[in-house]
Short mmCIF file of C-alpha atoms in Angstrom, two decimals:
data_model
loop_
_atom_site.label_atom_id
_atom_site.label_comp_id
_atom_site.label_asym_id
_atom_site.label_seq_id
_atom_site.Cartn_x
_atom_site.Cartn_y
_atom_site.Cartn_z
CA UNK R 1 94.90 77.55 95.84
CA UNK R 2 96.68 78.00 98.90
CA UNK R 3 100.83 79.53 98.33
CA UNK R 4 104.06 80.18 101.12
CA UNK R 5 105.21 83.09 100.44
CA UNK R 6 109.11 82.61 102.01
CA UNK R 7 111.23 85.30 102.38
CA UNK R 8 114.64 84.35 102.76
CA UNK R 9 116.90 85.31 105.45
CA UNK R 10 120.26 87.41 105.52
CA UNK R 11 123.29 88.29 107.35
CA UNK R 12 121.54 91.28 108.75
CA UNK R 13 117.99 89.24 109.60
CA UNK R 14 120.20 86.40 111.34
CA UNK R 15 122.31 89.06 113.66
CA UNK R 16 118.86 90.29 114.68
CA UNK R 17 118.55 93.42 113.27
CA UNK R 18 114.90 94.42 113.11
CA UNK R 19 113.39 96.41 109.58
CA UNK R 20 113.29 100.19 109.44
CA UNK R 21 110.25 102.44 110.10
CA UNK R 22 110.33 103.32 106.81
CA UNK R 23 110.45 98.84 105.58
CA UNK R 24 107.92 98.57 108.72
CA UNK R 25 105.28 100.43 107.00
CA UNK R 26 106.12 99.52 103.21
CA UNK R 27 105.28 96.06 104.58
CA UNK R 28 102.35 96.99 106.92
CA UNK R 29 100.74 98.63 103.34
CA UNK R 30 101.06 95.45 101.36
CA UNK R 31 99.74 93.45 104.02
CA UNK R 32 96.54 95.63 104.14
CA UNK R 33 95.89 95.44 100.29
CA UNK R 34 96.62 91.59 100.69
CA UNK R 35 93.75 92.17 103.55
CA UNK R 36 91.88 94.03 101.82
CA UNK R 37 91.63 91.83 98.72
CA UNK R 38 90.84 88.69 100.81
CA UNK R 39 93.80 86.54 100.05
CA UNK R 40 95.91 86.87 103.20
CA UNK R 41 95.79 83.97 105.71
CA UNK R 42 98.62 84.84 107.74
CA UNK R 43 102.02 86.32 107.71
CA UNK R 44 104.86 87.21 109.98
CA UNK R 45 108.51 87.72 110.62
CA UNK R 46 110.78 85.31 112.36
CA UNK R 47 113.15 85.99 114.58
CA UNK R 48 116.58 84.80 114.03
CA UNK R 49 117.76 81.07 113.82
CA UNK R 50 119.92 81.81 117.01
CA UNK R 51 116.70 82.00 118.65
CA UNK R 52 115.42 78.33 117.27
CA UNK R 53 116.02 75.07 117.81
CA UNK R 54 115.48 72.21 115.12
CA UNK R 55 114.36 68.68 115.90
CA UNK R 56 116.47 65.64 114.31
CA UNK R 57 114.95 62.30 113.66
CA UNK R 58 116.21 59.48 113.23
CA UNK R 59 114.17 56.35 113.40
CA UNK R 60 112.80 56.46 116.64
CA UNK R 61 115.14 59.03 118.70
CA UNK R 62 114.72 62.52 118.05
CA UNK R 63 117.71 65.36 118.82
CA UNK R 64 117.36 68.88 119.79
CA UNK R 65 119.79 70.67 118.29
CA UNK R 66 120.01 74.90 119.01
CA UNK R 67 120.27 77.58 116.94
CA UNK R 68 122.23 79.49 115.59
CA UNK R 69 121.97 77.39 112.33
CA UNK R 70 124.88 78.36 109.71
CA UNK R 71 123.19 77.98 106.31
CA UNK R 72 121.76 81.91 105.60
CA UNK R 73 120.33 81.20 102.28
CA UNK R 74 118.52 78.26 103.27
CA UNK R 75 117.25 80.45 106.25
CA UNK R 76 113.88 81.94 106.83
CA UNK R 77 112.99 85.68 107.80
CA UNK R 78 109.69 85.59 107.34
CA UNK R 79 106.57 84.22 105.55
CA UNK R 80 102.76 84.66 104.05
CA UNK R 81 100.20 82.50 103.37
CA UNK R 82 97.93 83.39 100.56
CA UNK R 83 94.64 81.93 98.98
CA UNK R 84 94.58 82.99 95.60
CA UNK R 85 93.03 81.75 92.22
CA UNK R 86 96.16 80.58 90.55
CA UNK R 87 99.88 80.68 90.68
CA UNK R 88 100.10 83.78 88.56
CA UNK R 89 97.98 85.47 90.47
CA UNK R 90 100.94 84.58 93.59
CA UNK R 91 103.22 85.59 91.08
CA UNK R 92 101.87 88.68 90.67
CA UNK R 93 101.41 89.69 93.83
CA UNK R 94 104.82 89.08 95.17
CA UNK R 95 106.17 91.21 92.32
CA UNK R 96 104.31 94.02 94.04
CA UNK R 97 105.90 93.27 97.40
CA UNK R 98 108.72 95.73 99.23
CA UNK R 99 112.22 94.43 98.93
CA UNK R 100 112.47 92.98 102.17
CA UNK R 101 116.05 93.55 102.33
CA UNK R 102 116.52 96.85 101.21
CA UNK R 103 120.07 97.87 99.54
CA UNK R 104 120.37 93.78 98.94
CA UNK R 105 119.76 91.72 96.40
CA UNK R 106 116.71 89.22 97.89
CA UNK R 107 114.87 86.24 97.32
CA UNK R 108 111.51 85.26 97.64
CA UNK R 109 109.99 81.56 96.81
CA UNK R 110 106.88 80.93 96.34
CA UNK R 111 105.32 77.35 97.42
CA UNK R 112 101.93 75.53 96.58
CA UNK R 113 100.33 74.83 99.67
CA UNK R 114 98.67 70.87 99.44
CA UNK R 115 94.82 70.13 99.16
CA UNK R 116 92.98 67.05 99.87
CA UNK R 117 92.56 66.72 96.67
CA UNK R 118 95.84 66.58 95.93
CA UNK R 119 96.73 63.64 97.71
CA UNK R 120 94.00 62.03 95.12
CA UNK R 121 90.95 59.25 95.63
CA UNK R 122 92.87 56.72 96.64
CA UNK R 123 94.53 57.92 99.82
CA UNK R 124 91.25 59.51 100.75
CA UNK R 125 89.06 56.15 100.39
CA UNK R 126 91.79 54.68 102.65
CA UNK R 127 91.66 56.84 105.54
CA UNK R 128 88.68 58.95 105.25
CA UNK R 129 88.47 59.92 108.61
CA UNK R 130 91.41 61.90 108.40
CA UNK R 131 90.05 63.76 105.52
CA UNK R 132 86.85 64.20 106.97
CA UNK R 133 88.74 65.79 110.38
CA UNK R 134 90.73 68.02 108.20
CA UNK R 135 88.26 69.11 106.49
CA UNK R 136 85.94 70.30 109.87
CA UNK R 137 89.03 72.15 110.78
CA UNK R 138 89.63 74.23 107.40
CA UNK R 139 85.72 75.49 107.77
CA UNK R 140 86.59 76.30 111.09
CA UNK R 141 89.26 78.19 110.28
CA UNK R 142 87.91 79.91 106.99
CA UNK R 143 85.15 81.42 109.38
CA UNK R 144 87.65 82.36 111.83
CA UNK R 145 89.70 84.08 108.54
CA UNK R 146 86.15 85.60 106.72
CA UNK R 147 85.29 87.34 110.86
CA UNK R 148 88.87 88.88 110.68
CA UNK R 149 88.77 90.24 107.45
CA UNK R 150 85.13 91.62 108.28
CA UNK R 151 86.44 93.35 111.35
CA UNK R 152 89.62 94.83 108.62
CA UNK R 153 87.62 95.99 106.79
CA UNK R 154 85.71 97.63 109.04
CA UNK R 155 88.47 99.12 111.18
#
Protein backbone atom coordinates (compact mmCIF):
# COMPACT_ATOMS: atom_id res chain seq x y z
CA UNK A 1 0.00 0.00 0.00
CA UNK A 2 1.21 3.11 -1.25
CA UNK A 3 0.53 6.54 1.54
CA UNK A 4 1.22 10.77 1.10
CA UNK A 5 2.69 11.69 3.79
CA UNK A 6 1.63 15.79 3.74
CA UNK A 7 3.09 18.04 5.89
CA UNK A 8 1.25 21.07 6.21
CA UNK A 9 2.49 24.46 5.70
CA UNK A 10 2.87 27.57 8.12
CA UNK A 11 3.32 31.18 8.43
CA UNK A 12 7.01 30.65 8.72
CA UNK A 13 7.21 27.85 5.62
CA UNK A 14 5.05 30.36 3.40
CA UNK A 15 7.47 33.59 4.16
CA UNK A 16 10.26 31.26 3.02
CA UNK A 17 12.09 30.57 5.86
CA UNK A 18 14.17 27.45 5.34
CA UNK A 19 14.51 24.55 8.54
CA UNK A 20 17.41 24.75 10.96
CA UNK A 21 20.64 22.69 10.85
CA UNK A 22 19.63 21.18 13.74
CA UNK A 23 15.49 20.25 11.84
CA UNK A 24 17.83 19.63 8.60
CA UNK A 25 19.41 16.67 10.06
CA UNK A 26 16.47 15.39 12.44
CA UNK A 27 14.81 15.04 9.02
CA UNK A 28 17.82 13.80 6.96
CA UNK A 29 17.89 10.76 9.93
CA UNK A 30 14.31 9.73 9.45
CA UNK A 31 14.60 9.76 5.88
CA UNK A 32 17.57 7.28 6.05
CA UNK A 33 15.73 4.75 8.40
CA UNK A 34 12.67 5.23 5.97
CA UNK A 35 15.66 4.27 3.35
CA UNK A 36 16.94 1.96 5.07
CA UNK A 37 13.76 -0.02 5.78
CA UNK A 38 12.69 0.06 2.08
CA UNK A 39 9.51 2.02 2.29
CA UNK A 40 10.55 5.45 1.01
CA UNK A 41 9.61 6.35 -2.59
CA UNK A 42 10.23 9.88 -2.50
CA UNK A 43 10.08 12.93 -0.38
CA UNK A 44 10.82 16.59 -0.43
CA UNK A 45 10.15 20.09 0.70
CA UNK A 46 8.30 22.69 -1.25
CA UNK A 47 9.04 25.91 -1.56
CA UNK A 48 6.54 28.47 -0.74
CA UNK A 49 3.10 29.03 -2.51
CA UNK A 50 4.45 32.56 -3.54
CA UNK A 51 6.66 30.65 -5.68
CA UNK A 52 3.60 28.51 -7.45
CA UNK A 53 1.12 28.99 -9.65
CA UNK A 54 -2.25 26.91 -9.74
CA UNK A 55 -4.17 26.01 -12.88
CA UNK A 56 -8.13 26.73 -12.94
CA UNK A 57 -10.47 24.80 -15.10
CA UNK A 58 -13.35 25.40 -16.12
CA UNK A 59 -14.92 23.44 -18.90
CA UNK A 60 -12.68 23.92 -21.58
CA UNK A 61 -10.53 27.20 -20.61
CA UNK A 62 -8.00 26.84 -18.12
CA UNK A 63 -6.54 30.05 -15.85
CA UNK A 64 -3.19 30.57 -14.46
CA UNK A 65 -3.49 32.06 -11.44
CA UNK A 66 0.07 33.01 -9.23
CA UNK A 67 1.01 32.43 -6.02
CA UNK A 68 1.06 33.61 -3.20
CA UNK A 69 -2.11 31.55 -2.32
CA UNK A 70 -3.79 32.81 1.12
CA UNK A 71 -5.16 29.61 2.69
CA UNK A 72 -1.92 28.38 5.15
CA UNK A 73 -3.60 25.42 6.53
CA UNK A 74 -4.70 24.09 3.38
CA UNK A 75 -1.01 24.71 2.23
CA UNK A 76 1.72 22.25 1.59
CA UNK A 77 5.45 22.32 2.93
CA UNK A 78 6.40 19.25 2.07
CA UNK A 79 5.62 15.54 1.39
CA UNK A 80 6.66 11.56 1.40
CA UNK A 81 5.61 8.81 -0.35
CA UNK A 82 5.75 5.53 1.39
CA UNK A 83 5.07 1.77 0.45
CA UNK A 84 4.22 0.11 3.46
CA UNK A 85 2.13 -3.04 4.52
CA UNK A 86 -0.80 -1.31 6.04
CA UNK A 87 -2.08 1.96 7.29
CA UNK A 88 -0.82 1.37 10.79
CA UNK A 89 2.26 0.67 9.77
CA UNK A 90 2.01 4.70 8.05
CA UNK A 91 0.66 5.49 11.23
CA UNK A 92 3.36 4.40 12.98
CA UNK A 93 5.91 5.70 11.23
CA UNK A 94 4.82 9.25 11.09
CA UNK A 95 4.52 9.16 14.89
CA UNK A 96 8.28 8.70 14.80
CA UNK A 97 8.78 11.68 12.52
CA UNK A 98 10.54 15.26 13.75
CA UNK A 99 8.05 17.99 14.36
CA UNK A 100 8.46 19.71 11.26
CA UNK A 101 7.62 22.91 12.74
CA UNK A 102 9.44 23.06 15.75
CA UNK A 103 8.03 25.36 18.78
CA UNK A 104 4.45 24.93 16.75
CA UNK A 105 1.80 22.93 17.03
CA UNK A 106 1.77 20.84 13.37
CA UNK A 107 -0.12 18.69 11.28
CA UNK A 108 0.56 15.88 9.28
CA UNK A 109 -2.15 13.82 7.02
CA UNK A 110 -1.69 10.85 5.89
CA UNK A 111 -3.33 9.72 2.36
CA UNK A 112 -3.87 6.22 0.65
CA UNK A 113 -2.25 6.35 -2.51
CA UNK A 114 -4.81 4.44 -5.40
CA UNK A 115 -4.05 0.92 -6.99
CA UNK A 116 -5.38 -0.58 -10.05
CA UNK A 117 -7.09 -2.59 -8.16
CA UNK A 118 -8.82 -0.16 -6.59
CA UNK A 119 -10.54 1.23 -9.37
CA UNK A 120 -12.06 -2.57 -9.50
CA UNK A 121 -12.79 -5.19 -12.65
CA UNK A 122 -14.98 -3.26 -14.28
CA UNK A 123 -13.07 -0.12 -15.18
CA UNK A 124 -10.13 -2.32 -15.97
CA UNK A 125 -12.08 -4.70 -18.58
CA UNK A 126 -13.12 -1.34 -20.13
CA UNK A 127 -9.94 0.20 -20.85
CA UNK A 128 -7.31 -2.30 -20.36
CA UNK A 129 -4.78 -0.70 -22.18
CA UNK A 130 -4.48 1.90 -19.78
CA UNK A 131 -3.97 -0.55 -17.07
CA UNK A 132 -1.67 -2.52 -18.91
CA UNK A 133 0.55 0.97 -19.66
CA UNK A 134 0.43 1.79 -16.05
CA UNK A 135 1.35 -1.10 -15.02
CA UNK A 136 4.86 -1.28 -17.44
CA UNK A 137 5.58 2.01 -15.87
CA UNK A 138 5.26 1.01 -11.98
CA UNK A 139 7.91 -2.04 -12.80
CA UNK A 140 9.88 0.45 -14.33
CA UNK A 141 9.93 2.51 -11.66
CA UNK A 142 10.11 -0.14 -8.74
CA UNK A 143 13.54 -1.16 -10.43
CA UNK A 144 14.55 2.30 -10.69
CA UNK A 145 13.44 2.56 -6.60
CA UNK A 146 15.05 -1.27 -5.61
CA UNK A 147 18.81 0.25 -7.71
CA UNK A 148 18.55 3.37 -5.39
CA UNK A 149 18.02 1.78 -2.31
CA UNK A 150 20.89 -0.79 -3.29
CA UNK A 151 23.29 2.04 -3.91
CA UNK A 152 21.85 3.53 0.03
CA UNK A 153 22.58 0.99 1.34
CA UNK A 154 25.72 0.64 0.13
CA UNK A 155 26.90 4.23 0.52
Amino acid sequence: MKFMIIVKADEKSEAGVLPSPELLAEMGKFNEELVKAGVLLAGEGLHPSSKGVRIRFSGANRTVIDGPFSETKELLAGFWLIQVKSREEAIEWVKRAPNPMPGTEAEIEIRQVFDAEDFGPELQAAVPEVFEAEQKFREAEDARREERQRAAAQA
